[in-house]
């Protein structure tokens, strides 16, 4: 098998840090709370958690395994592995699906990361302390997204930072940055949690997140059944764990050969889930204590947390620190979204790493305009009653990532030789954990994901 990866993590810990860096990002702190708010709270949370355990963990393991054994960009890895397993070269298309999904996601991810960047100086300059009413804070956010020029500047800064890191190669610096950033983010989240506990309606927030009530989840308009909540919860599990598009595969390709996969996966998924749950436990008490609505949508985080920062002692400092850490967490996720595309371009041998980064970076930056305008100039333009931003997000998270996941599951569990799989995992075929994993990949995941997707397109 050809191995064309020159890069490698310094150790297993290096991989864990990078994978956490990829997983923890806007998905946990921006997207998870607002989706939970839109889909009625506890019911969404429980379905999300079930998806993380029954789909996320097994697929993450399969994806790392594919990367580690395939040893290339997702396109090359799938081609190598298909050859080894005597399967069609068309499996390289799975790598392609991932390259495209990553590119699409990054185009809007960078715009949202621009918002967090703006909030760094908004906090530092005391804007939130002097305008500390829920309605003033809401209008700060509404004014931000109404201004395409400013959004473009922020998006450009974020994309430039992403490209600079990528051009230099993702290993060394990333490991070191994540090692400091994730614990720091965690400390600020715990402080915010302490604030949330001190708000009058803390318990309302807790009930909202953990009381399981399927009414709002299955009957969003109060009358007609809709399974869309399940699709969105599943898509969010893929999104938050960075699964289904080759990000984790390409990181797996940089793993030293002798690492054990199962343990690393569990740590990454645990950290990711913890940050998401914490974010919810912070945001919903603030929502209820200030008479806000949980279903505010994409602005939820930006319209609630500043209230907390405006009120707490040293809120300017903690607020800007928090949004800075969030921007950095988004940066370490952004890198992993586009690394598959760059690894692929470099591998073709036509392009050096720096030029590959420039080409792909510019393309992503340009596509970001679509998202920027979705919030202002083009906000009335809708397809399937979604703005272009919503459509890109919907198609990538809820369709492309789960499809990628199904195919990875099928490839590992049905097509790879089981000796190859067990030797890669260093387990015997009788190992109970291995058998459960294999069963989930073979039957449960393809079936469950297919049913959810068919339901989404209205087939039953
Ligand atoms: N998981 C990241 C977040 O929650 C986003 C992300 C990074 C991602 N890499 C990915 C999403 C790959 C899907 C696929 O913010």
Short mmCIF file of C-alpha atoms and ligand atoms in Angstrom, two decimals:
data_model
loop_
_atom_site.label_atom_id
_atom_site.label_comp_id
_atom_site.label_asym_id
_atom_site.label_seq_id
_atom_site.Cartn_x
_atom_site.Cartn_y
_atom_site.Cartn_z
CA UNK A 1 0.00 0.00 0.00
CA UNK A 2 1.32 3.44 -0.81
CA UNK A 3 1.84 5.74 2.08
CA UNK A 4 2.18 9.33 1.15
CA UNK A 5 1.76 11.00 4.48
CA UNK A 6 4.85 12.74 5.72
CA UNK A 7 3.19 14.36 8.69
CA UNK A 8 2.65 12.71 12.01
CA UNK A 9 1.37 13.59 15.47
CA UNK A 10 4.06 13.57 18.09
CA UNK A 11 2.10 11.02 20.11
CA UNK A 12 -1.31 9.63 20.86
CA UNK A 13 -1.92 12.60 23.13
CA UNK A 14 -1.18 14.85 20.18
CA UNK A 15 -3.92 13.16 18.21
CA UNK A 16 -6.39 13.41 21.10
CA UNK A 17 -5.70 17.12 21.40
CA UNK A 18 -6.08 17.72 17.69
CA UNK A 19 -9.28 15.68 17.52
CA UNK A 20 -10.73 17.58 20.48
CA UNK A 21 -9.65 20.78 18.77
CA UNK A 22 -11.61 19.68 15.73
CA UNK A 23 -14.68 18.54 17.62
CA UNK A 24 -15.06 21.37 20.12
CA UNK A 25 -16.08 24.55 18.38
CA UNK A 26 -19.07 26.60 17.31
CA UNK A 27 -21.05 23.36 17.04
CA UNK A 28 -20.99 22.97 20.81
CA UNK A 29 -21.47 26.53 21.98
CA UNK A 30 -23.40 28.18 19.17
CA UNK A 31 -25.28 25.45 17.33
CA UNK A 32 -26.19 22.91 20.00
CA UNK A 33 -27.94 25.43 22.30
CA UNK A 34 -29.90 27.11 19.54
CA UNK A 35 -31.06 23.80 18.04
CA UNK A 36 -32.01 22.57 21.51
CA UNK A 37 -34.00 25.77 21.95
CA UNK A 38 -35.73 25.42 18.61
CA UNK A 39 -36.62 21.78 19.03
CA UNK A 40 -38.11 22.09 22.46
CA UNK A 41 -35.32 21.15 24.90
CA UNK A 42 -34.99 17.79 26.64
CA UNK A 43 -36.42 15.65 23.85
CA UNK A 44 -33.82 17.01 21.45
CA UNK A 45 -31.03 16.56 24.01
CA UNK A 46 -31.87 12.92 24.66
CA UNK A 47 -32.12 12.04 20.97
CA UNK A 48 -28.85 13.85 20.40
CA UNK A 49 -27.14 11.88 23.17
CA UNK A 50 -28.49 8.59 21.83
CA UNK A 51 -27.11 9.48 18.39
CA UNK A 52 -23.71 10.32 19.90
CA UNK A 53 -23.47 6.97 21.66
CA UNK A 54 -25.04 4.64 19.10
CA UNK A 55 -23.82 6.31 15.91
CA UNK A 56 -21.16 8.87 16.76
CA UNK A 57 -18.82 6.67 18.76
CA UNK A 58 -18.87 3.67 16.40
CA UNK A 59 -18.52 5.82 13.30
CA UNK A 60 -15.71 7.82 14.80
CA UNK A 61 -13.88 4.60 15.47
CA UNK A 62 -14.50 3.43 11.91
CA UNK A 63 -13.39 6.75 10.49
CA UNK A 64 -10.12 6.87 12.45
CA UNK A 65 -9.45 3.28 11.46
CA UNK A 66 -9.98 4.08 7.78
CA UNK A 67 -7.60 7.01 8.03
CA UNK A 68 -4.94 5.17 9.95
CA UNK A 69 -4.93 2.23 7.55
CA UNK A 70 -5.56 4.26 4.40
CA UNK A 71 -2.77 6.69 5.24
CA UNK A 72 -3.66 9.52 2.90
CA UNK A 73 -6.20 12.23 2.20
CA UNK A 74 -9.74 10.83 2.39
CA UNK A 75 -9.76 10.41 -1.39
CA UNK A 76 -6.46 8.50 -1.45
CA UNK A 77 -7.24 6.57 1.74
CA UNK A 78 -10.49 5.27 0.31
CA UNK A 79 -8.80 4.41 -2.96
CA UNK A 80 -6.01 2.53 -1.15
CA UNK A 81 -8.42 0.66 1.07
CA UNK A 82 -10.80 -0.24 -1.74
CA UNK A 83 -7.87 -1.72 -3.62
CA UNK A 84 -6.73 -3.68 -0.58
CA UNK A 85 -10.25 -5.03 -0.04
CA UNK A 86 -10.71 -5.81 -3.74
CA UNK A 87 -13.53 -3.27 -4.10
CA UNK A 88 -14.40 -0.71 -6.75
CA UNK A 89 -12.30 2.41 -7.19
CA UNK A 90 -15.55 4.33 -6.93
CA UNK A 91 -15.11 4.27 -3.16
CA UNK A 92 -12.82 7.24 -3.69
CA UNK A 93 -16.07 9.17 -4.23
CA UNK A 94 -16.66 8.89 -0.51
CA UNK A 95 -13.48 10.88 -0.01
CA UNK A 96 -14.76 13.40 -2.53
CA UNK A 97 -18.08 13.75 -0.76
CA UNK A 98 -16.10 14.65 2.35
CA UNK A 99 -13.83 17.14 0.62
CA UNK A 100 -16.88 18.96 -0.74
CA UNK A 101 -18.81 18.83 2.54
CA UNK A 102 -15.86 20.31 4.43
CA UNK A 103 -15.49 23.09 1.94
CA UNK A 104 -19.21 23.94 2.14
CA UNK A 105 -19.29 23.87 5.93
CA UNK A 106 -16.21 26.04 6.28
CA UNK A 107 -17.67 28.68 3.98
CA UNK A 108 -20.36 29.51 6.55
CA UNK A 109 -18.46 28.42 9.66
CA UNK A 110 -15.98 31.18 9.02
CA UNK A 111 -18.74 33.80 8.83
CA UNK A 112 -20.14 32.73 12.21
CA UNK A 113 -16.63 32.68 13.67
CA UNK A 114 -16.41 36.29 12.47
CA UNK A 115 -19.30 37.12 14.82
CA UNK A 116 -17.43 35.69 17.79
CA UNK A 117 -14.41 37.75 16.78
CA UNK A 118 -16.51 40.90 16.80
CA UNK A 119 -17.73 40.00 20.28
CA UNK A 120 -14.14 39.92 21.57
CA UNK A 121 -13.82 43.66 21.20
CA UNK A 122 -17.44 44.39 21.96
CA UNK A 123 -16.84 42.80 25.36
CA UNK A 124 -13.47 44.41 25.91
CA UNK A 125 -14.74 47.89 25.11
CA UNK A 126 -17.57 47.60 27.61
CA UNK A 127 -20.39 47.73 25.06
CA UNK A 128 -22.28 44.97 26.87
CA UNK A 129 -21.91 46.55 30.27
CA UNK A 130 -23.26 49.91 29.11
CA UNK A 131 -26.10 48.43 27.06
CA UNK A 132 -27.15 45.82 29.52
CA UNK A 133 -30.77 45.21 28.64
CA UNK A 134 -31.87 42.14 26.70
CA UNK A 135 -33.33 44.32 23.97
CA UNK A 136 -30.21 46.50 23.58
CA UNK A 137 -28.06 43.38 23.36
CA UNK A 138 -30.38 41.86 20.83
CA UNK A 139 -30.13 44.93 18.63
CA UNK A 140 -26.32 44.86 18.80
CA UNK A 141 -26.51 41.40 17.25
CA UNK A 142 -29.17 42.36 14.72
CA UNK A 143 -27.09 45.35 13.61
CA UNK A 144 -24.05 43.18 13.22
CA UNK A 145 -25.68 40.71 10.86
CA UNK A 146 -27.35 43.50 8.91
CA UNK A 147 -23.97 44.91 7.86
CA UNK A 148 -22.48 42.89 4.98
CA UNK A 149 -19.30 44.93 4.67
CA UNK A 150 -18.37 44.45 8.27
CA UNK A 151 -19.29 40.74 8.14
CA UNK A 152 -17.03 40.42 5.14
CA UNK A 153 -14.11 42.00 6.99
CA UNK A 154 -14.57 39.62 9.93
CA UNK A 155 -14.97 36.60 7.65
CA UNK A 156 -11.80 37.63 5.81
CA UNK A 157 -9.77 37.90 9.02
CA UNK A 158 -10.89 34.47 10.15
CA UNK A 159 -10.23 32.82 6.78
CA UNK A 160 -6.80 34.43 6.63
CA UNK A 161 -5.90 33.09 10.07
CA UNK A 162 -7.11 29.63 9.05
CA UNK A 163 -5.04 29.70 5.87
CA UNK A 164 -1.88 30.87 7.63
CA UNK A 165 -2.05 27.96 10.06
CA UNK A 166 -2.85 25.48 7.30
CA UNK A 167 -0.05 26.66 5.06
CA UNK A 168 2.43 25.87 7.80
CA UNK A 169 1.05 22.36 8.38
CA UNK A 170 -1.43 21.44 11.07
CA UNK A 171 0.68 19.47 13.53
CA UNK A 172 3.14 21.19 15.87
CA UNK A 173 1.43 24.49 16.57
CA UNK A 174 -2.05 23.01 16.77
CA UNK A 175 -1.17 20.51 19.48
CA UNK A 176 0.37 23.21 21.63
CA UNK A 177 -2.45 25.69 21.09
CA UNK A 178 -5.21 23.21 21.90
CA UNK A 179 -3.42 22.04 25.03
CA UNK A 180 -3.83 25.52 26.49
CA UNK A 181 -7.07 26.56 24.84
CA UNK A 182 -9.43 23.75 25.81
CA UNK A 183 -8.66 23.83 29.56
CA UNK A 184 -8.94 27.63 29.48
CA UNK A 185 -12.29 27.46 27.70
CA UNK A 186 -13.42 24.97 30.28
CA UNK A 187 -12.46 27.25 33.17
CA UNK A 188 -14.42 30.17 31.70
CA UNK A 189 -17.41 27.88 31.10
CA UNK A 190 -17.37 26.80 34.73
CA UNK A 191 -17.34 30.44 35.78
CA UNK A 192 -20.28 31.13 33.54
CA UNK A 193 -22.05 28.14 35.01
CA UNK A 194 -21.56 29.64 38.47
CA UNK A 195 -23.18 32.81 37.16
CA UNK A 196 -26.06 30.81 35.63
CA UNK A 197 -26.64 29.04 38.95
CA UNK A 198 -26.96 32.43 40.62
CA UNK A 199 -29.73 33.57 38.24
CA UNK A 200 -33.33 33.32 39.54
CA UNK A 201 -34.50 30.86 36.89
CA UNK A 202 -31.58 28.43 36.90
CA UNK A 203 -33.84 25.45 37.56
CA UNK A 204 -36.13 26.41 34.68
CA UNK A 205 -33.09 26.10 32.41
CA UNK A 206 -32.23 22.70 33.84
CA UNK A 207 -35.80 21.47 33.40
CA UNK A 208 -35.88 22.77 29.87
CA UNK A 209 -32.73 20.81 29.01
CA UNK A 210 -33.54 17.57 30.75
CA UNK A 211 -37.32 17.18 31.01
CA UNK A 212 -38.20 14.97 28.13
CA UNK A 213 -41.32 16.15 26.38
CA UNK A 214 -41.83 14.99 22.84
CA UNK A 215 -44.79 17.23 22.05
CA UNK A 216 -42.86 20.20 20.75
CA UNK A 217 -40.27 17.88 19.24
CA UNK A 218 -42.68 15.88 17.10
CA UNK A 219 -45.40 18.50 16.68
CA UNK A 220 -43.51 21.75 16.14
CA UNK A 221 -46.62 23.59 14.91
CA UNK A 222 -48.89 21.99 17.49
CA UNK A 223 -50.77 19.88 14.95
CA UNK A 224 -48.83 17.96 12.35
CA UNK A 225 -46.32 15.24 13.10
CA UNK A 226 -42.79 15.91 11.89
CA UNK A 227 -39.72 13.71 12.26
CA UNK A 228 -37.40 16.56 11.38
CA UNK A 229 -36.18 16.89 14.96
CA UNK A 230 -34.62 13.44 14.77
CA UNK A 231 -32.85 14.31 11.54
CA UNK A 232 -31.50 17.52 13.01
CA UNK A 233 -30.37 15.84 16.25
CA UNK A 234 -28.59 13.17 14.23
CA UNK A 235 -27.00 15.74 11.93
CA UNK A 236 -25.84 17.70 14.95
CA UNK A 237 -24.19 14.59 16.43
CA UNK A 238 -22.19 14.18 13.22
CA UNK A 239 -21.41 17.86 13.04
CA UNK A 240 -20.32 18.25 16.62
CA UNK A 241 -18.06 15.19 16.55
CA UNK A 242 -16.65 16.26 13.14
CA UNK A 243 -17.75 12.98 11.57
CA UNK A 244 -18.67 11.73 8.15
CA UNK A 245 -16.49 13.91 5.94
CA UNK A 246 -12.94 12.75 6.43
CA UNK A 247 -11.68 15.33 8.94
CA UNK A 248 -11.17 12.70 11.58
CA UNK A 249 -10.02 10.31 8.84
CA UNK A 250 -7.22 12.59 7.77
CA UNK A 251 -6.22 13.16 11.41
CA UNK A 252 -6.24 9.39 11.85
CA UNK A 253 -3.85 9.14 8.93
CA UNK A 254 -1.33 11.17 10.91
CA UNK A 255 -1.52 8.75 13.86
CA UNK A 256 1.59 6.83 14.81
CA UNK A 257 1.02 3.20 13.81
CA UNK A 258 1.00 1.69 17.29
CA UNK A 259 -1.79 3.70 18.92
CA UNK A 260 -4.98 2.24 20.34
CA UNK A 261 -8.05 3.81 18.83
CA UNK A 262 -10.92 2.96 21.18
CA UNK A 263 -9.67 4.86 24.20
CA UNK A 264 -8.81 8.01 22.28
CA UNK A 265 -12.26 8.09 20.71
CA UNK A 266 -14.02 7.86 24.05
CA UNK A 267 -12.05 10.80 25.43
CA UNK A 268 -12.79 12.98 22.42
CA UNK A 269 -16.52 12.25 22.41
CA UNK A 270 -16.79 12.79 26.15
CA UNK A 271 -15.05 16.17 26.05
CA UNK A 272 -17.16 17.29 23.12
CA UNK A 273 -20.45 16.32 24.77
CA UNK A 274 -19.48 17.89 28.07
CA UNK A 275 -18.82 21.26 26.46
CA UNK A 276 -22.16 21.18 24.61
CA UNK A 277 -24.16 20.31 27.74
CA UNK A 278 -22.35 22.98 29.75
CA UNK A 279 -23.15 25.56 27.09
CA UNK A 280 -26.85 24.66 27.33
CA UNK A 281 -26.82 24.78 31.13
CA UNK A 282 -25.38 28.27 30.95
CA UNK A 283 -27.53 29.71 28.21
CA UNK A 284 -31.05 28.53 29.11
CA UNK A 285 -31.08 29.90 32.67
CA UNK A 286 -30.06 33.27 31.21
CA UNK A 287 -32.86 32.96 28.64
CA UNK A 288 -35.55 32.30 31.25
CA UNK A 289 -34.24 34.72 33.84
CA UNK A 290 -34.41 37.58 31.33
CA UNK A 291 -37.79 36.78 29.87
CA UNK A 292 -36.32 35.69 26.54
CA UNK A 293 -37.48 32.85 24.30
CA UNK A 294 -35.37 29.71 23.83
CA UNK A 295 -36.15 29.50 20.12
CA UNK A 296 -34.37 32.71 19.11
CA UNK A 297 -32.40 30.82 16.44
CA UNK A 298 -28.85 31.52 15.24
CA UNK A 299 -28.53 34.58 17.46
CA UNK A 300 -29.31 32.77 20.73
CA UNK A 301 -25.76 32.66 22.14
CA UNK A 302 -24.99 36.17 20.95
CA UNK A 303 -28.13 37.58 22.50
CA UNK A 304 -27.81 35.86 25.88
CA UNK A 305 -24.20 35.51 27.04
CA UNK A 306 -23.46 39.25 26.77
CA UNK A 307 -26.20 39.84 29.37
CA UNK A 308 -24.20 37.69 31.78
CA UNK A 309 -20.91 39.36 30.95
CA UNK A 310 -22.46 42.79 31.29
CA UNK A 311 -23.57 41.97 34.82
CA UNK A 312 -20.69 40.06 36.34
CA UNK A 313 -17.64 41.62 37.99
CA UNK A 314 -14.76 41.93 35.50
CA UNK A 315 -17.27 41.00 32.82
CA UNK A 316 -15.33 42.91 30.15
CA UNK A 317 -12.25 40.82 30.73
CA UNK A 318 -14.04 37.50 31.04
CA UNK A 319 -16.30 38.28 28.13
CA UNK A 320 -13.48 39.06 25.76
CA UNK A 321 -11.50 36.09 27.04
CA UNK A 322 -14.48 33.82 26.45
CA UNK A 323 -15.12 35.02 22.90
CA UNK A 324 -11.41 34.89 22.13
CA UNK A 325 -11.24 31.28 23.29
CA UNK A 326 -14.36 30.49 21.29
CA UNK A 327 -12.78 32.04 18.20
CA UNK A 328 -9.68 29.93 18.74
CA UNK A 329 -11.79 26.81 19.25
CA UNK A 330 -13.52 27.64 15.97
CA UNK A 331 -10.12 28.06 14.33
CA UNK A 332 -8.96 24.61 15.38
CA UNK A 333 -12.23 23.19 13.97
CA UNK A 334 -11.97 25.18 10.76
CA UNK A 335 -8.54 23.75 10.08
CA UNK A 336 -9.90 20.22 10.21
CA UNK A 337 -12.75 21.08 7.86
CA UNK A 338 -10.44 21.98 5.04
CA UNK A 339 -7.39 19.82 5.73
CA UNK A 340 -8.87 16.93 3.68
CA UNK A 341 -9.12 19.17 0.62
CA UNK A 342 -5.58 20.46 1.06
CA UNK A 343 -4.14 17.02 1.75
CA UNK A 344 -5.79 15.84 -1.44
CA UNK A 345 -4.46 18.71 -3.60
CA UNK A 346 -0.95 18.27 -2.23
CA UNK A 347 -1.10 14.54 -2.86
CA UNK A 348 -1.93 14.97 -6.54
CA UNK A 349 1.61 16.33 -6.72
CA UNK A 350 0.53 19.32 -8.80
CA UNK A 351 0.66 21.78 -5.99
CA UNK A 352 2.83 22.67 -3.01
CA UNK A 353 1.14 22.98 0.36
CA UNK A 354 1.20 26.76 0.34
CA UNK A 355 -0.38 27.11 -3.10
CA UNK A 356 -2.95 24.43 -2.28
CA UNK A 357 -3.93 26.40 0.79
CA UNK A 358 -4.23 29.64 -1.17
CA UNK A 359 -6.40 28.14 -3.91
CA UNK A 360 -8.78 26.37 -1.56
CA UNK A 361 -8.79 29.25 0.91
CA UNK A 362 -9.84 31.74 -1.73
CA UNK A 363 -12.58 29.48 -3.03
CA UNK A 364 -13.97 29.01 0.48
CA UNK A 365 -13.72 32.71 1.19
CA UNK A 366 -15.69 33.52 -1.96
CA UNK A 367 -18.42 31.03 -1.15
CA UNK A 368 -18.70 32.69 2.26
CA UNK A 369 -20.30 35.71 0.55
CA UNK A 370 -23.43 33.62 0.06
CA UNK A 371 -23.77 33.16 3.80
CA UNK A 372 -23.02 36.80 4.52
CA UNK A 373 -25.76 37.97 2.19
CA UNK A 374 -28.21 35.41 3.56
CA UNK A 375 -28.46 37.53 6.69
CA UNK A 376 -29.15 40.82 4.94
CA UNK A 377 -29.34 41.56 1.19
CA UNK A 378 -30.66 38.12 0.26
CA UNK A 379 -32.56 37.30 3.42
CA UNK A 380 -35.81 37.10 1.45
CA UNK A 381 -34.39 34.71 -1.12
CA UNK A 382 -35.40 31.21 -0.12
CA UNK A 383 -35.29 27.70 -1.54
CA UNK A 384 -37.40 25.04 0.22
CA UNK A 385 -38.23 27.90 2.61
CA UNK A 386 -34.61 28.19 3.74
CA UNK A 387 -32.13 31.00 3.19
CA UNK A 388 -28.97 30.00 1.33
CA UNK A 389 -27.07 29.78 4.61
CA UNK A 390 -29.75 27.55 6.12
CA UNK A 391 -29.78 25.42 3.02
CA UNK A 392 -25.99 24.88 3.01
CA UNK A 393 -26.09 24.05 6.70
CA UNK A 394 -29.07 21.71 6.28
CA UNK A 395 -27.68 19.79 3.33
CA UNK A 396 -24.21 19.36 4.81
CA UNK A 397 -25.09 18.51 8.43
CA UNK A 398 -28.24 16.54 7.89
CA UNK A 399 -27.58 14.82 4.58
CA UNK A 400 -23.94 14.78 3.49
CA UNK A 401 -22.39 13.93 6.86
CA UNK A 402 -24.84 11.12 7.71
CA UNK A 403 -24.45 9.69 4.19
CA UNK A 404 -20.68 9.79 4.60
CA UNK A 405 -21.15 8.03 7.92
CA UNK A 406 -23.29 5.23 6.48
CA UNK A 407 -20.79 4.52 3.75
CA UNK A 408 -17.89 4.46 6.17
CA UNK A 409 -19.83 2.04 8.39
CA UNK A 410 -20.67 -0.19 5.45
CA UNK A 411 -17.14 -0.18 4.15
CA UNK A 412 -15.56 -1.12 7.46
CA UNK A 413 -18.15 -3.66 8.56
CA UNK A 414 -19.08 -5.32 5.26
CA UNK A 415 -16.21 -4.87 2.85
CA UNK A 416 -12.92 -4.74 4.72
CA UNK A 417 -11.40 -8.06 5.70
CA UNK A 418 -12.25 -8.64 9.32
CA UNK A 419 -8.61 -9.70 10.02
CA UNK A 420 -7.50 -6.30 8.83
CA UNK A 421 -10.01 -4.57 11.04
CA UNK A 422 -9.22 -6.58 14.15
CA UNK A 423 -5.49 -6.29 13.65
CA UNK A 424 -5.80 -2.54 13.25
CA UNK A 425 -7.78 -2.41 16.50
CA UNK A 426 -5.56 -5.00 18.19
CA UNK A 427 -8.50 -7.09 19.37
CA UNK A 428 -9.61 -10.65 18.73
CA UNK A 429 -12.72 -11.27 16.67
CA UNK A 430 -14.34 -12.74 19.80
CA UNK A 431 -13.90 -9.56 21.77
CA UNK A 432 -17.32 -8.51 23.04
CA UNK A 433 -16.83 -4.79 22.49
CA UNK A 434 -15.66 -5.49 18.96
CA UNK A 435 -18.73 -7.56 18.22
CA UNK A 436 -21.13 -4.94 19.48
CA UNK A 437 -19.34 -2.28 17.46
CA UNK A 438 -19.40 -4.43 14.35
CA UNK A 439 -23.10 -5.14 14.79
CA UNK A 440 -23.91 -1.47 15.13
CA UNK A 441 -21.92 -0.62 12.01
CA UNK A 442 -23.33 -3.48 9.99
CA UNK A 443 -27.01 -3.27 10.73
CA UNK A 444 -28.17 -0.64 13.15
CA UNK A 445 -26.42 2.43 11.75
CA UNK A 446 -27.13 1.93 8.04
CA UNK A 447 -30.75 1.08 8.82
CA UNK A 448 -31.35 3.89 11.30
CA UNK A 449 -29.69 6.56 9.19
CA UNK A 450 -31.53 5.43 6.07
CA UNK A 451 -34.88 5.53 7.85
CA UNK A 452 -34.24 9.02 9.19
CA UNK A 453 -33.14 10.28 5.78
CA UNK A 454 -36.11 8.71 3.97
CA UNK A 455 -38.43 10.24 6.51
CA UNK A 456 -36.83 13.62 5.90
CA UNK A 457 -37.51 13.52 2.19
CA UNK A 458 -41.07 12.53 2.95
CA UNK A 459 -41.01 8.91 1.78
CA UNK A 460 -42.86 7.69 4.83
N1 LIG B 1 -17.10 19.84 15.10
C1 LIG B 1 -16.87 21.22 14.87
C2 LIG B 1 -17.77 22.02 15.77
O1 LIG B 1 -18.56 21.48 16.48
C3 LIG B 1 -17.04 21.59 13.42
C4 LIG B 1 -16.30 20.69 12.52
C5 LIG B 1 -14.96 20.57 12.41
C6 LIG B 1 -16.86 19.74 11.65
N2 LIG B 1 -14.65 19.57 11.53
C7 LIG B 1 -15.79 19.06 11.04
C8 LIG B 1 -18.14 19.41 11.33
C9 LIG B 1 -16.03 18.03 10.15
C10 LIG B 1 -18.38 18.40 10.43
C11 LIG B 1 -17.33 17.70 9.85
O2 LIG B 1 -17.73 23.21 15.78
#
